[in-house]
mmCIF file of C-alpha atoms in Angstrom:
data_model
loop_
_atom_site.group_PDB
_atom_site.id
_atom_site.type_symbol
_atom_site.label_atom_id
_atom_site.label_comp_id
_atom_site.label_asym_id
_atom_site.label_seq_id
_atom_site.Cartn_x
_atom_site.Cartn_y
_atom_site.Cartn_z
ATOM 1 C CA ASN A 782 -19.935 257.259 142.790
ATOM 2 C CA ALA A 783 -19.286 258.193 139.174
ATOM 3 C CA GLY A 784 -20.712 261.693 139.749
ATOM 4 C CA VAL A 785 -22.049 263.269 136.565
ATOM 5 C CA THR A 786 -21.420 261.308 133.374
ATOM 6 C CA GLN A 787 -21.779 262.901 129.952
ATOM 7 C CA THR A 788 -21.637 261.208 126.578
ATOM 8 C CA PRO A 789 -20.346 261.612 123.972
ATOM 9 C CA LYS A 790 -17.172 263.614 124.671
ATOM 10 C CA PHE A 791 -16.846 264.830 121.094
ATOM 11 C CA ARG A 792 -19.213 264.978 118.144
ATOM 12 C CA ILE A 793 -19.282 266.514 114.687
ATOM 13 C CA LEU A 794 -22.718 267.127 113.205
ATOM 14 C CA LYS A 795 -23.769 268.322 109.799
ATOM 15 C CA ILE A 796 -26.171 271.234 109.537
ATOM 16 C CA GLY A 797 -29.738 269.993 109.923
ATOM 17 C CA GLN A 798 -28.844 266.775 111.747
ATOM 18 C CA SER A 799 -30.173 265.969 115.192
ATOM 19 C CA MET A 800 -28.591 264.370 118.217
ATOM 20 C CA THR A 801 -29.060 263.743 121.915
ATOM 21 C CA LEU A 802 -26.447 264.576 124.519
ATOM 22 C CA GLN A 803 -26.695 262.192 127.419
ATOM 23 C CA CYS A 804 -26.256 263.137 131.072
ATOM 24 C CA ALA A 805 -26.587 260.860 134.069
ATOM 25 C CA GLN A 806 -25.846 261.359 137.766
ATOM 26 C CA ASP A 807 -25.726 258.812 140.565
ATOM 27 C CA MET A 808 -25.846 261.178 143.547
ATOM 28 C CA ASN A 809 -29.643 261.267 143.800
ATOM 29 C CA HIS A 810 -29.616 265.000 143.110
ATOM 30 C CA ASN A 811 -32.955 266.580 142.301
ATOM 31 C CA TYR A 812 -31.530 269.548 140.427
ATOM 32 C CA MET A 813 -29.906 269.188 137.036
ATOM 33 C CA TYR A 814 -28.780 271.760 134.473
ATOM 34 C CA TRP A 815 -27.475 272.090 130.943
ATOM 35 C CA TYR A 816 -25.038 274.880 130.101
ATOM 36 C CA ARG A 817 -23.187 275.804 126.957
ATOM 37 C CA GLN A 818 -19.792 277.461 126.952
ATOM 38 C CA ASP A 819 -18.639 279.263 123.838
ATOM 39 C CA PRO A 820 -14.879 279.841 123.355
ATOM 40 C CA GLY A 821 -13.532 282.374 125.841
ATOM 41 C CA MET A 822 -16.976 282.943 127.277
ATOM 42 C CA GLY A 823 -18.861 282.126 130.424
ATOM 43 C CA LEU A 824 -21.559 279.541 130.974
ATOM 44 C CA LYS A 825 -25.048 280.117 129.626
ATOM 45 C CA LEU A 826 -27.976 278.116 130.984
ATOM 46 C CA ILE A 827 -29.980 276.234 128.362
ATOM 47 C CA TYR A 828 -32.476 274.221 130.431
ATOM 48 C CA TYR A 829 -32.802 273.010 133.970
ATOM 49 C CA SER A 830 -34.853 270.589 136.021
ATOM 50 C CA VAL A 831 -35.808 270.620 139.698
ATOM 51 C CA GLY A 832 -36.958 267.017 139.709
ATOM 52 C CA ALA A 833 -38.241 264.141 137.632
ATOM 53 C CA GLY A 834 -40.988 265.282 135.283
ATOM 54 C CA ILE A 835 -40.207 268.998 135.713
ATOM 55 C CA THR A 836 -38.139 271.061 133.287
ATOM 56 C CA ASP A 837 -37.808 274.759 132.568
ATOM 57 C CA LYS A 838 -36.070 277.069 130.119
ATOM 58 C CA GLY A 839 -32.895 278.952 130.901
ATOM 59 C CA GLU A 840 -31.311 281.900 129.096
ATOM 60 C CA VAL A 841 -30.691 280.251 125.699
ATOM 61 C CA PRO A 842 -33.241 277.443 125.112
ATOM 62 C CA ASN A 843 -33.939 277.958 121.409
ATOM 63 C CA GLY A 844 -32.982 274.965 119.276
ATOM 64 C CA TYR A 845 -32.903 272.561 122.233
ATOM 65 C CA ASN A 846 -35.253 270.295 124.131
ATOM 66 C CA VAL A 847 -34.924 268.293 127.318
ATOM 67 C CA SER A 848 -36.761 265.631 129.253
ATOM 68 C CA ARG A 849 -36.439 264.312 132.802
ATOM 69 C CA SER A 850 -38.215 260.995 133.092
ATOM 70 C CA THR A 851 -35.992 259.804 135.957
ATOM 71 C CA THR A 852 -33.983 261.460 138.721
ATOM 72 C CA GLU A 853 -30.758 260.121 137.224
ATOM 73 C CA ASP A 854 -31.026 261.144 133.560
ATOM 74 C CA PHE A 855 -31.353 264.524 131.883
ATOM 75 C CA PRO A 856 -30.766 264.264 128.115
ATOM 76 C CA LEU A 857 -30.467 267.339 125.881
ATOM 77 C CA ARG A 858 -31.858 267.085 122.373
ATOM 78 C CA LEU A 859 -30.647 269.211 119.462
ATOM 79 C CA GLU A 860 -33.020 269.347 116.535
ATOM 80 C CA LEU A 861 -31.888 270.699 113.157
ATOM 81 C CA ALA A 862 -28.333 271.525 114.219
ATOM 82 C CA ALA A 863 -26.974 274.945 113.217
ATOM 83 C CA PRO A 864 -23.378 276.299 113.223
ATOM 84 C CA SER A 865 -24.385 278.622 116.088
ATOM 85 C CA GLN A 866 -24.747 275.524 118.262
ATOM 86 C CA THR A 867 -21.037 274.754 117.997
ATOM 87 C CA SER A 868 -19.981 274.880 121.632
ATOM 88 C CA VAL A 869 -18.949 272.872 124.653
ATOM 89 C CA TYR A 870 -21.931 271.564 126.574
ATOM 90 C CA PHE A 871 -21.795 270.905 130.296
ATOM 91 C CA CYS A 872 -24.335 269.055 132.340
ATOM 92 C CA ALA A 873 -24.391 269.703 136.090
ATOM 93 C CA SER A 874 -26.293 268.499 139.104
ATOM 94 C CA ARG A 875 -26.756 269.954 142.551
ATOM 95 C CA GLY A 876 -27.780 268.633 145.930
ATOM 96 C CA GLU A 877 -29.833 270.529 148.471
ATOM 97 C CA ALA A 878 -27.030 272.545 150.025
ATOM 98 C CA ALA A 879 -24.089 272.373 147.711
ATOM 99 C CA GLY A 880 -22.550 273.730 144.574
ATOM 100 C CA TYR A 881 -22.753 272.201 141.160
ATOM 101 C CA THR A 882 -21.007 269.011 140.166
ATOM 102 C CA PHE A 883 -20.200 269.278 136.470
ATOM 103 C CA GLY A 884 -19.841 266.536 133.909
ATOM 104 C CA SER A 885 -16.728 266.393 131.762
ATOM 105 C CA GLY A 886 -18.399 268.152 128.842
ATOM 106 C CA THR A 887 -19.340 267.418 125.250
ATOM 107 C CA ARG A 888 -17.474 269.305 122.533
ATOM 108 C CA LEU A 889 -19.889 269.715 119.618
ATOM 109 C CA THR A 890 -18.985 271.064 116.186
ATOM 110 C CA VAL A 891 -21.678 271.735 113.579
ATOM 111 C CA VAL A 892 -20.380 271.978 110.006
ATOM 112 C CA GLY B 803 -32.962 287.993 136.602
ATOM 113 C CA GLU B 804 -29.618 288.141 138.326
ATOM 114 C CA ASN B 805 -26.664 289.821 136.596
ATOM 115 C CA VAL B 806 -23.146 288.895 137.675
ATOM 116 C CA GLU B 807 -20.202 290.954 136.490
ATOM 117 C CA GLN B 808 -16.618 289.795 136.916
ATOM 118 C CA HIS B 809 -13.337 291.687 136.686
ATOM 119 C CA PRO B 810 -10.695 291.566 135.422
ATOM 120 C CA SER B 811 -11.114 289.348 132.371
ATOM 121 C CA THR B 812 -7.392 288.548 132.340
ATOM 122 C CA LEU B 813 -4.826 288.702 135.121
ATOM 123 C CA SER B 814 -1.113 287.954 135.117
ATOM 124 C CA VAL B 815 0.890 287.736 138.330
ATOM 125 C CA GLN B 816 4.387 286.662 139.290
ATOM 126 C CA GLU B 817 4.687 283.406 141.159
ATOM 127 C CA GLY B 818 4.376 284.062 144.878
ATOM 128 C CA ASP B 819 2.301 287.220 144.464
ATOM 129 C CA SER B 820 -1.369 287.502 145.329
ATOM 130 C CA ALA B 821 -4.278 287.556 142.884
ATOM 131 C CA VAL B 822 -7.677 289.140 143.445
ATOM 132 C CA ILE B 823 -10.771 288.648 141.298
ATOM 133 C CA LYS B 824 -13.913 290.682 141.928
ATOM 134 C CA CYS B 825 -17.560 290.065 141.167
ATOM 135 C CA THR B 826 -20.693 292.127 141.621
ATOM 136 C CA TYR B 827 -24.269 290.919 141.585
ATOM 137 C CA SER B 828 -27.594 292.662 141.155
ATOM 138 C CA ASP B 829 -30.191 290.580 142.991
ATOM 139 C CA SER B 830 -30.224 291.256 146.719
ATOM 140 C CA ALA B 831 -31.978 287.884 147.189
ATOM 141 C CA SER B 832 -28.816 286.018 146.118
ATOM 142 C CA ASN B 833 -27.453 284.125 149.088
ATOM 143 C CA TYR B 834 -24.930 281.593 147.798
ATOM 144 C CA PHE B 835 -21.717 282.480 145.963
ATOM 145 C CA PRO B 836 -19.460 279.720 144.642
ATOM 146 C CA TRP B 837 -16.181 280.044 142.785
ATOM 147 C CA TYR B 838 -15.109 277.615 140.087
ATOM 148 C CA LYS B 839 -11.719 276.895 138.556
ATOM 149 C CA GLN B 840 -11.568 275.604 135.004
ATOM 150 C CA GLU B 841 -8.316 274.325 133.585
ATOM 151 C CA LEU B 842 -7.891 274.212 129.837
ATOM 152 C CA GLY B 843 -10.153 271.596 128.264
ATOM 153 C CA LYS B 844 -11.553 270.448 131.603
ATOM 154 C CA ARG B 845 -14.766 270.836 133.542
ATOM 155 C CA PRO B 846 -15.280 273.628 136.083
ATOM 156 C CA GLN B 847 -14.427 272.531 139.617
ATOM 157 C CA LEU B 848 -15.755 274.123 142.781
ATOM 158 C CA ILE B 849 -12.882 275.603 144.792
ATOM 159 C CA ILE B 850 -14.631 277.615 147.484
ATOM 160 C CA ASP B 851 -18.058 279.007 148.270
ATOM 161 C CA ILE B 852 -19.641 281.422 150.706
ATOM 162 C CA ARG B 853 -23.151 281.963 151.994
ATOM 163 C CA SER B 854 -24.729 285.309 152.717
ATOM 164 C CA ASN B 855 -24.604 284.866 156.480
ATOM 165 C CA VAL B 856 -20.790 284.851 156.403
ATOM 166 C CA GLY B 857 -18.440 287.704 155.526
ATOM 167 C CA GLU B 858 -15.277 285.750 154.821
ATOM 168 C CA LYS B 859 -14.144 282.175 154.325
ATOM 169 C CA LYS B 860 -10.630 280.773 153.958
ATOM 170 C CA ASP B 861 -9.245 277.487 152.703
ATOM 171 C CA GLN B 862 -5.456 277.397 152.784
ATOM 172 C CA ARG B 863 -4.241 279.874 150.114
ATOM 173 C CA ILE B 864 -7.739 280.741 148.900
ATOM 174 C CA ALA B 865 -10.186 283.107 150.543
ATOM 175 C CA VAL B 866 -13.492 284.649 149.566
ATOM 176 C CA THR B 867 -14.995 287.824 150.980
ATOM 177 C CA LEU B 868 -18.580 289.008 150.687
ATOM 178 C CA ASN B 869 -19.990 292.517 151.098
ATOM 179 C CA LYS B 870 -23.779 292.170 151.014
ATOM 180 C CA THR B 871 -24.398 295.884 151.301
ATOM 181 C CA ALA B 872 -22.325 296.655 148.234
ATOM 182 C CA LYS B 873 -23.340 293.410 146.523
ATOM 183 C CA HIS B 874 -19.848 292.308 145.699
ATOM 184 C CA PHE B 875 -17.650 289.354 146.517
ATOM 185 C CA SER B 876 -14.020 288.631 145.807
ATOM 186 C CA LEU B 877 -11.645 285.705 145.437
ATOM 187 C CA HIS B 878 -8.174 286.076 146.925
ATOM 188 C CA ILE B 879 -5.346 283.688 146.088
ATOM 189 C CA THR B 880 -2.135 284.152 148.054
ATOM 190 C CA GLU B 881 1.354 282.791 147.289
ATOM 191 C CA THR B 882 0.299 281.976 143.747
ATOM 192 C CA GLN B 883 1.810 278.967 141.992
ATOM 193 C CA PRO B 884 1.960 278.069 138.278
ATOM 194 C CA GLU B 885 -0.708 275.410 138.841
ATOM 195 C CA ASP B 886 -3.125 278.180 139.835
ATOM 196 C CA SER B 887 -3.166 279.238 136.166
ATOM 197 C CA ALA B 888 -6.718 278.657 134.918
ATOM 198 C CA VAL B 889 -9.996 280.427 134.230
ATOM 199 C CA TYR B 890 -11.939 281.318 137.353
ATOM 200 C CA PHE B 891 -15.699 281.852 137.386
ATOM 201 C CA CYS B 892 -17.799 283.405 140.096
ATOM 202 C CA ALA B 893 -21.500 282.666 140.413
ATOM 203 C CA ALA B 894 -24.539 283.709 142.418
ATOM 204 C CA SER B 895 -27.688 281.844 143.344
ATOM 205 C CA THR B 896 -30.862 282.835 145.134
ATOM 206 C CA GLY B 897 -31.603 279.563 146.835
ATOM 207 C CA THR B 898 -31.479 275.834 147.095
ATOM 208 C CA GLY B 899 -31.731 274.238 143.711
ATOM 209 C CA ASN B 900 -31.989 277.537 141.945
ATOM 210 C CA GLN B 901 -29.795 278.084 138.957
ATOM 211 C CA PHE B 902 -26.399 279.718 139.176
ATOM 212 C CA TYR B 903 -25.714 282.909 137.291
ATOM 213 C CA PHE B 904 -22.087 282.925 136.220
ATOM 214 C CA GLY B 905 -19.659 285.728 135.655
ATOM 215 C CA THR B 906 -17.787 285.825 132.354
ATOM 216 C CA GLY B 907 -14.578 284.427 133.804
ATOM 217 C CA THR B 908 -11.058 285.593 134.625
ATOM 218 C CA SER B 909 -8.090 284.011 132.913
ATOM 219 C CA LEU B 910 -5.312 283.907 135.508
ATOM 220 C CA THR B 911 -1.720 283.330 134.433
ATOM 221 C CA VAL B 912 0.952 282.796 137.074
ATOM 222 C CA ILE B 913 4.386 283.531 135.664
ATOM 223 C CA PRO B 914 7.171 281.353 137.112
#
């Protein structure tokens, strides 16, 4: 099992550009989440999904979109990147009776 | 929604001493409380968790206690070692699959 795989690990975007952060898990987990972590801060939920075809907003969804066409994949789309979106992004998945398994993170800088 | 508060934000201890991190939560429906350790530049890793039907759980040098009445739970690390230095996050969840609400983290430094 690879667990939760995130790509890319690092990315620099210019203001106004768009990109997709990829997240895939091979544990057959129904629940998947996207968090952002600003320097020295905790984790804020952006979007989550309780199964294929179902997504919902978290605390800080503005400027992002997600889709969940399969159980395995949960990509996060940034449209019109802004400096405020500079952060580390973590994808996580969860089984029925367990804690989160986090991906290794994507460090995004918007300049 | 749930609100999780965590204290202290920073903690320094001498090697071999104990460290205690405390969290409070607001939603009495929360029933699952995990703790995560995040080393610099790495992903958070689950170190211990507790469910609401249990008051205490231990795993070697790490223990977690839960007081449902007071809505607080604590992480206890005994015989601290330099490799325990990291940021620790508490979290609360109201049920299977439901999102975790995280505390703001405690930066623990163990001084050799």
